[in-house]
Amino acid sequence: MGVTDGITLARSYYQDVVAPLLRDRWPGLPHAGARLGSGSDVLGLDDETSRDHDWGLRLTLLVEGDQVRAVTDYLEERLPDTYRGLPTRFATSWDPAVRQRAEVATAEAFVASRLGLDASGTMTSLDWLCLTGQSLLEVTAGQVFTDNLGVLTGLRRKLAWYPDDVWCYVVAADWIRLGVDLPVLGRTGHRGDDLGSRVICARIVNTAMHLAFLLSRRWPPYPKWLGTMSTQLPMAGDLVPVLTAALTAQRWSERQEAVAQALAVLHRAQRGAGLATSEGIPTELLVDRPVLGIRAPVPDLLLQAVTDPLVRALPPGVGSVEQWVDNVRVLMNADHRVQTARSYLMARAQPIG
């Protein structure tokens, strides 16, 4: 087999093998054929190293409910053993059974399996805050080869981006977190704790990268691909060099200056995105120390723009679940993630009088 990327392989596999089989058995079957879900190939980031596990002839086939079992069994029985030199049946890291890897489900069930909640009806602001960028990418990234059923296309459109009030709230949460960490970068460095200053700087850079995705209206991936995909953002040319300078600076004052430059880039991007933005730069010296912090109007104006009572009742600075949980095992378990986020956020919400 010639070297190819996973999406191209999936498209060929669908068009050459799977679609003809479906037409033979069910002419005109309403369905969607795509490559969605997990895997670096869904994000267009697979390379030769990616092929050592869970890479290969994988598809997402979405049909109506009464067809799921029949299509699954039919493909298991009728698929050839190989296609382009690759096995059509293989084990994965989450399933040791050797079986075909076209995931057959309804569109609603597939999306729910990734998000941890039903997105087919009305989604509340709280629902959105239970989601991670990665869970949404597993639905909205990748490629759809056909969708004559239409349900998947509608769900992908619905999940393209946050409602405006939720967007303002999560952007403000990143600024508030930066406001907590930024003074500590300077304080630790000023008193000679260079290691501590470096650790805090790394936290700040991670938050700044997350904020860059939010301001670009793009879902952030899980940490493995955060750096790689940040280079694809519209502001990358201005942002990436100063974030790199912050992480490689040898003196805390240089570190702080590079972070300030990065936050200025983000502040300009926020204005360009049409979100509430204060005048001037987002940082200021705190008290009489040579330590920077975030100016209060930066997050406050965003929160003042929120009109949704549910969002206004939430504590400022908490944000979406991925802004306060960083354990991948929690975030990747869709059901547990949603349960955890709902319980925490509902317990913290304060009714507005």
Short mmCIF file of C-alpha atoms in Angstrom, two decimals:
data_model
loop_
_atom_site.label_atom_id
_atom_site.label_comp_id
_atom_site.label_asym_id
_atom_site.label_seq_id
_atom_site.Cartn_x
_atom_site.Cartn_y
_atom_site.Cartn_z
CA MET A 1 0.00 0.00 0.00
CA GLY A 2 1.31 3.48 -0.83
CA VAL A 3 1.69 5.87 2.08
CA THR A 4 -1.53 7.83 2.62
CA ASP A 5 -3.27 9.68 5.43
CA GLY A 6 -6.09 8.13 7.40
CA ILE A 7 -8.86 10.34 6.02
CA THR A 8 -7.91 9.58 2.42
CA LEU A 9 -7.75 5.88 3.28
CA ALA A 10 -11.16 5.99 4.97
CA ARG A 11 -12.74 7.76 2.01
CA SER A 12 -11.36 5.19 -0.44
CA TYR A 13 -12.42 2.30 1.79
CA TYR A 14 -15.93 3.69 2.01
CA GLN A 15 -16.25 4.41 -1.71
CA ASP A 16 -14.57 1.22 -2.99
CA VAL A 17 -15.81 -1.36 -0.51
CA VAL A 18 -18.40 -0.33 2.06
CA ALA A 19 -20.74 1.80 -0.07
CA PRO A 20 -21.04 -0.85 -2.81
CA LEU A 21 -21.84 -3.50 -0.22
CA LEU A 22 -24.57 -1.31 1.27
CA ARG A 23 -26.03 -0.56 -2.18
CA ASP A 24 -26.14 -4.27 -3.03
CA ARG A 25 -28.05 -5.14 0.13
CA TRP A 26 -30.11 -1.96 0.71
CA PRO A 27 -30.35 0.21 -2.43
CA GLY A 28 -30.93 3.83 -1.44
CA LEU A 29 -30.25 3.17 2.26
CA PRO A 30 -30.43 6.50 4.16
CA HIS A 31 -27.09 6.82 5.94
CA ALA A 32 -24.01 8.92 6.61
CA GLY A 33 -20.52 7.64 5.86
CA ALA A 34 -17.66 9.49 7.54
CA ARG A 35 -14.42 9.26 9.49
CA LEU A 36 -15.21 10.78 12.87
CA GLY A 37 -14.43 10.00 16.49
CA SER A 38 -11.04 9.40 18.05
CA GLY A 39 -7.70 9.20 16.28
CA SER A 40 -5.11 11.66 15.06
CA ASP A 41 -6.29 11.08 11.48
CA VAL A 42 -9.65 12.68 12.32
CA LEU A 43 -7.72 15.89 13.03
CA GLY A 44 -5.57 15.46 9.93
CA LEU A 45 -2.47 14.95 12.10
CA ASP A 46 -1.59 11.30 11.59
CA ASP A 47 1.87 10.31 10.42
CA GLU A 48 3.87 7.09 10.15
CA THR A 49 4.15 6.81 13.94
CA SER A 50 0.35 6.94 14.21
CA ARG A 51 0.13 3.57 12.52
CA ASP A 52 1.45 1.60 15.48
CA HIS A 53 -2.00 1.47 17.12
CA ASP A 54 -5.69 2.09 16.36
CA TRP A 55 -4.94 3.29 12.83
CA GLY A 56 -6.36 1.63 9.77
CA LEU A 57 -9.65 0.88 8.07
CA ARG A 58 -11.94 2.80 10.40
CA LEU A 59 -15.26 4.40 9.44
CA THR A 60 -18.33 5.92 11.01
CA LEU A 61 -21.60 4.68 9.51
CA LEU A 62 -24.76 6.32 10.79
CA VAL A 63 -28.12 4.80 9.96
CA GLU A 64 -31.65 4.79 11.30
CA GLY A 65 -32.24 2.90 14.53
CA ASP A 66 -33.82 -0.22 13.11
CA GLN A 67 -30.86 -0.74 10.75
CA VAL A 68 -27.95 -0.59 13.20
CA ARG A 69 -27.75 -4.28 14.09
CA ALA A 70 -28.45 -5.49 10.55
CA VAL A 71 -25.76 -3.27 9.00
CA THR A 72 -23.23 -4.23 11.67
CA ASP A 73 -23.78 -7.95 11.17
CA TYR A 74 -23.83 -7.64 7.39
CA LEU A 75 -20.49 -5.85 7.23
CA GLU A 76 -18.89 -8.29 9.64
CA GLU A 77 -19.99 -11.11 7.36
CA ARG A 78 -19.38 -9.60 3.92
CA LEU A 79 -16.32 -7.38 4.18
CA PRO A 80 -13.20 -8.78 2.49
CA ASP A 81 -10.29 -9.73 4.73
CA THR A 82 -8.10 -6.91 3.46
CA TYR A 83 -8.21 -3.67 1.51
CA ARG A 84 -5.09 -2.10 0.03
CA GLY A 85 -2.99 -4.53 2.04
CA LEU A 86 -4.59 -3.61 5.39
CA PRO A 87 -6.81 -5.89 7.48
CA THR A 88 -10.46 -4.94 7.68
CA ARG A 89 -10.73 -6.68 11.06
CA PHE A 90 -8.30 -5.83 13.87
CA ALA A 91 -8.02 -5.25 17.60
CA THR A 92 -7.75 -1.79 19.14
CA SER A 93 -6.37 -0.40 22.39
CA TRP A 94 -9.90 -0.26 23.84
CA ASP A 95 -11.18 -3.57 22.42
CA PRO A 96 -9.00 -6.70 22.06
CA ALA A 97 -11.52 -8.46 19.80
CA VAL A 98 -10.56 -8.79 16.14
CA ARG A 99 -13.54 -7.32 14.31
CA GLN A 100 -14.42 -4.88 11.55
CA ARG A 101 -14.04 -1.24 12.57
CA ALA A 102 -16.84 0.55 10.78
CA GLU A 103 -18.70 1.97 13.79
CA VAL A 104 -22.41 1.64 13.06
CA ALA A 105 -24.88 3.69 15.11
CA THR A 106 -27.60 6.27 14.78
CA ALA A 107 -26.34 9.84 14.41
CA GLU A 108 -27.92 10.78 17.73
CA ALA A 109 -26.32 7.85 19.57
CA PHE A 110 -22.90 8.43 18.03
CA VAL A 111 -22.88 12.11 19.03
CA ALA A 112 -24.12 11.27 22.53
CA SER A 113 -21.33 8.71 22.93
CA ARG A 114 -18.76 11.47 22.34
CA LEU A 115 -20.41 14.31 24.21
CA GLY A 116 -21.96 12.41 27.08
CA LEU A 117 -25.33 14.08 26.52
CA ASP A 118 -28.16 14.23 24.00
CA ALA A 119 -27.52 17.03 21.51
CA SER A 120 -30.55 16.31 19.34
CA GLY A 121 -32.91 18.49 21.38
CA THR A 122 -32.50 21.87 23.02
CA MET A 123 -29.11 22.27 24.67
CA THR A 124 -28.87 24.44 27.77
CA SER A 125 -25.92 26.64 28.63
CA LEU A 126 -25.05 24.13 31.35
CA ASP A 127 -24.90 21.36 28.73
CA TRP A 128 -22.31 23.34 26.76
CA LEU A 129 -20.15 23.79 29.85
CA CYS A 130 -20.03 20.00 30.34
CA LEU A 131 -18.26 19.53 27.00
CA THR A 132 -14.59 19.57 26.09
CA GLY A 133 -13.14 20.82 22.84
CA GLN A 134 -11.87 17.33 22.12
CA SER A 135 -15.32 15.75 22.54
CA LEU A 136 -16.73 18.29 20.09
CA LEU A 137 -13.88 17.74 17.63
CA GLU A 138 -14.72 14.05 17.58
CA VAL A 139 -18.07 15.07 16.09
CA THR A 140 -17.26 18.21 14.10
CA ALA A 141 -13.74 17.46 12.79
CA GLY A 142 -13.01 14.65 10.37
CA GLN A 143 -14.78 14.36 7.05
CA VAL A 144 -18.24 13.29 5.98
CA PHE A 145 -18.19 11.37 2.69
CA THR A 146 -21.96 11.20 2.28
CA ASP A 147 -25.02 12.10 4.33
CA ASN A 148 -28.30 11.47 2.57
CA LEU A 149 -29.93 11.04 5.98
CA GLY A 150 -29.10 14.62 7.01
CA VAL A 151 -29.12 14.17 10.78
CA LEU A 152 -25.34 14.21 11.20
CA THR A 153 -24.98 17.34 9.09
CA GLY A 154 -27.58 19.11 11.22
CA LEU A 155 -25.88 18.09 14.47
CA ARG A 156 -22.45 19.15 13.23
CA ARG A 157 -23.85 22.54 12.30
CA LYS A 158 -25.50 22.88 15.71
CA LEU A 159 -22.25 22.01 17.51
CA ALA A 160 -20.06 24.32 15.46
CA TRP A 161 -19.63 26.85 18.29
CA TYR A 162 -20.84 28.08 21.67
CA PRO A 163 -23.89 30.29 22.13
CA ASP A 164 -22.67 33.87 22.63
CA ASP A 165 -23.32 34.05 26.38
CA VAL A 166 -21.45 30.82 27.03
CA TRP A 167 -18.62 32.03 24.81
CA CYS A 168 -18.27 35.24 26.85
CA TYR A 169 -18.33 33.24 30.08
CA VAL A 170 -15.59 30.77 29.10
CA VAL A 171 -13.37 33.51 27.65
CA ALA A 172 -13.74 35.47 30.90
CA ALA A 173 -12.85 32.31 32.85
CA ASP A 174 -9.51 32.06 31.07
CA TRP A 175 -8.73 35.72 31.78
CA ILE A 176 -9.62 35.25 35.45
CA ARG A 177 -7.33 32.24 35.65
CA LEU A 178 -4.57 34.27 34.03
CA GLY A 179 -5.25 36.96 36.62
CA VAL A 180 -4.59 34.45 39.39
CA ASP A 181 -1.40 32.99 37.91
CA LEU A 182 0.31 36.00 36.36
CA PRO A 183 1.22 37.78 39.63
CA VAL A 184 2.61 34.53 41.01
CA LEU A 185 4.97 34.22 38.04
CA GLY A 186 6.49 37.57 38.98
CA ARG A 187 6.37 37.03 42.73
CA THR A 188 8.16 33.68 42.66
CA GLY A 189 10.76 34.99 40.25
CA HIS A 190 11.30 38.19 42.21
CA ARG A 191 12.14 36.26 45.37
CA GLY A 192 14.53 33.91 43.57
CA ASP A 193 12.31 30.87 43.02
CA ASP A 194 13.16 30.34 39.38
CA LEU A 195 11.75 26.82 39.22
CA GLY A 196 8.44 27.96 40.66
CA SER A 197 8.34 30.85 38.21
CA ARG A 198 8.89 28.46 35.32
CA VAL A 199 6.11 26.13 36.49
CA ILE A 200 3.64 29.01 36.76
CA CYS A 201 4.77 30.30 33.36
CA ALA A 202 3.94 26.93 31.81
CA ARG A 203 0.47 27.08 33.39
CA ILE A 204 -0.04 30.55 31.95
CA VAL A 205 1.07 29.47 28.48
CA ASN A 206 -1.36 26.55 28.57
CA THR A 207 -4.23 28.88 29.52
CA ALA A 208 -3.18 31.40 26.88
CA MET A 209 -3.22 28.69 24.20
CA HIS A 210 -6.68 27.59 25.30
CA LEU A 211 -7.85 31.19 25.15
CA ALA A 212 -6.38 31.55 21.66
CA PHE A 213 -8.61 28.71 20.44
CA LEU A 214 -11.66 30.28 22.07
CA LEU A 215 -10.99 33.65 20.47
CA SER A 216 -10.49 31.94 17.09
CA ARG A 217 -13.83 30.10 17.43
CA ARG A 218 -12.07 26.75 17.17
CA TRP A 219 -12.46 23.81 19.53
CA PRO A 220 -9.22 23.12 21.43
CA PRO A 221 -7.93 19.53 21.26
CA TYR A 222 -6.64 17.49 24.17
CA PRO A 223 -3.08 18.32 25.29
CA LYS A 224 -1.27 16.01 22.86
CA TRP A 225 -2.24 18.20 19.92
CA LEU A 226 -2.69 21.61 21.59
CA GLY A 227 0.70 22.94 20.48
CA THR A 228 0.48 21.52 16.98
CA MET A 229 -3.00 22.87 16.30
CA SER A 230 -2.23 26.24 17.87
CA THR A 231 0.20 26.88 15.01
CA GLN A 232 -2.82 26.71 12.67
CA LEU A 233 -4.70 29.55 14.38
CA PRO A 234 -5.05 32.91 12.59
CA MET A 235 -3.06 34.66 15.34
CA ALA A 236 -0.30 32.02 15.44
CA GLY A 237 2.27 34.20 13.68
CA ASP A 238 2.08 36.78 16.47
CA LEU A 239 1.31 34.49 19.40
CA VAL A 240 3.49 31.41 19.06
CA PRO A 241 6.86 33.25 19.05
CA VAL A 242 6.13 35.15 22.27
CA LEU A 243 4.74 32.07 24.03
CA THR A 244 7.89 30.21 23.02
CA ALA A 245 10.00 33.10 24.30
CA ALA A 246 8.16 32.95 27.63
CA LEU A 247 8.91 29.26 28.05
CA THR A 248 12.58 29.57 27.07
CA ALA A 249 13.43 32.81 28.91
CA GLN A 250 16.26 32.49 31.42
CA ARG A 251 15.19 35.39 33.66
CA TRP A 252 11.81 35.82 35.31
CA SER A 253 11.53 39.43 34.13
CA GLU A 254 12.01 38.31 30.51
CA ARG A 255 9.48 35.56 31.10
CA GLN A 256 6.94 38.05 32.43
CA GLU A 257 7.55 40.46 29.54
CA ALA A 258 7.02 37.72 26.94
CA VAL A 259 3.78 36.66 28.65
CA ALA A 260 2.60 40.29 28.65
CA GLN A 261 3.25 40.48 24.90
CA ALA A 262 1.28 37.24 24.37
CA LEU A 263 -1.66 38.55 26.38
CA ALA A 264 -1.65 41.74 24.33
CA VAL A 265 -1.96 39.61 21.18
CA LEU A 266 -4.91 37.77 22.72
CA HIS A 267 -6.54 41.03 23.78
CA ARG A 268 -6.35 42.37 20.23
CA ALA A 269 -7.78 39.11 18.91
CA GLN A 270 -10.65 39.43 21.37
CA ARG A 271 -11.48 42.87 19.99
CA GLY A 272 -11.28 41.47 16.47
CA ALA A 273 -13.69 38.67 17.42
CA GLY A 274 -16.29 41.25 18.39
CA LEU A 275 -16.33 40.41 22.10
CA ALA A 276 -16.50 43.03 24.85
CA THR A 277 -12.98 44.40 25.28
CA SER A 278 -11.44 47.13 27.39
CA GLU A 279 -9.23 49.88 26.03
CA GLY A 280 -5.45 49.63 26.18
CA ILE A 281 -3.40 46.60 27.18
CA PRO A 282 -4.74 43.83 29.42
CA THR A 283 -1.93 43.90 32.03
CA GLU A 284 -0.86 46.33 34.75
CA LEU A 285 1.66 46.53 37.59
CA LEU A 286 0.28 45.45 40.95
CA VAL A 287 0.73 47.78 43.92
CA ASP A 288 4.38 48.90 44.14
CA ARG A 289 5.90 45.58 43.04
CA PRO A 290 7.51 44.82 39.66
CA VAL A 291 4.80 42.18 39.19
CA LEU A 292 2.12 42.17 36.50
CA GLY A 293 -1.54 41.25 36.85
CA ILE A 294 -4.65 41.35 34.64
CA ARG A 295 -6.67 44.57 34.61
CA ALA A 296 -10.12 44.00 36.14
CA PRO A 297 -12.14 45.33 33.17
CA VAL A 298 -10.78 42.59 30.90
CA PRO A 299 -12.96 39.77 32.35
CA ASP A 300 -15.57 42.06 33.91
CA LEU A 301 -16.76 43.48 30.59
CA LEU A 302 -17.23 39.98 29.21
CA LEU A 303 -19.30 38.90 32.21
CA GLN A 304 -21.39 42.07 32.02
CA ALA A 305 -22.28 41.18 28.42
CA VAL A 306 -23.92 37.91 29.54
CA THR A 307 -27.72 37.98 29.63
CA ASP A 308 -28.59 34.27 30.08
CA PRO A 309 -29.82 33.95 33.71
CA LEU A 310 -28.33 30.47 34.04
CA VAL A 311 -24.87 31.67 33.00
CA ARG A 312 -25.13 34.80 35.15
CA ALA A 313 -25.88 32.59 38.15
CA LEU A 314 -22.62 30.65 37.73
CA PRO A 315 -19.51 31.66 39.65
CA PRO A 316 -17.12 33.79 37.58
CA GLY A 317 -13.87 32.12 36.64
CA VAL A 318 -15.05 28.49 36.66
CA GLY A 319 -15.86 28.09 32.98
CA SER A 320 -16.27 24.84 31.08
CA VAL A 321 -15.23 21.52 32.58
CA GLU A 322 -11.90 21.46 30.76
CA GLN A 323 -11.00 24.78 32.39
CA TRP A 324 -11.12 23.30 35.89
CA VAL A 325 -10.43 19.58 35.31
CA ASP A 326 -7.19 18.56 33.62
CA ASN A 327 -7.19 14.81 34.29
CA VAL A 328 -7.50 13.15 30.89
CA ARG A 329 -9.09 10.02 32.34
CA VAL A 330 -11.94 12.11 33.72
CA LEU A 331 -12.35 14.24 30.62
CA MET A 332 -12.31 11.32 28.17
CA ASN A 333 -15.04 9.41 30.02
CA ALA A 334 -18.03 11.23 28.55
CA ASP A 335 -20.66 10.12 31.05
CA HIS A 336 -18.51 10.75 34.13
CA ARG A 337 -17.37 14.10 32.76
CA VAL A 338 -20.92 15.34 32.28
CA GLN A 339 -22.05 14.03 35.68
CA THR A 340 -19.10 15.70 37.39
CA ALA A 341 -19.55 19.01 35.62
CA ARG A 342 -23.30 19.19 36.14
CA SER A 343 -23.03 18.35 39.84
CA TYR A 344 -20.31 20.92 40.47
CA LEU A 345 -21.79 23.75 38.43
CA MET A 346 -25.32 23.30 39.75
CA ALA A 347 -24.01 23.25 43.32
CA ARG A 348 -22.13 26.52 42.73
CA ALA A 349 -24.90 28.38 40.88
CA GLN A 350 -26.46 31.28 42.80
CA PRO A 351 -30.02 32.29 41.88
CA ILE A 352 -30.28 35.89 40.75
CA GLY A 353 -32.77 37.91 42.77
#
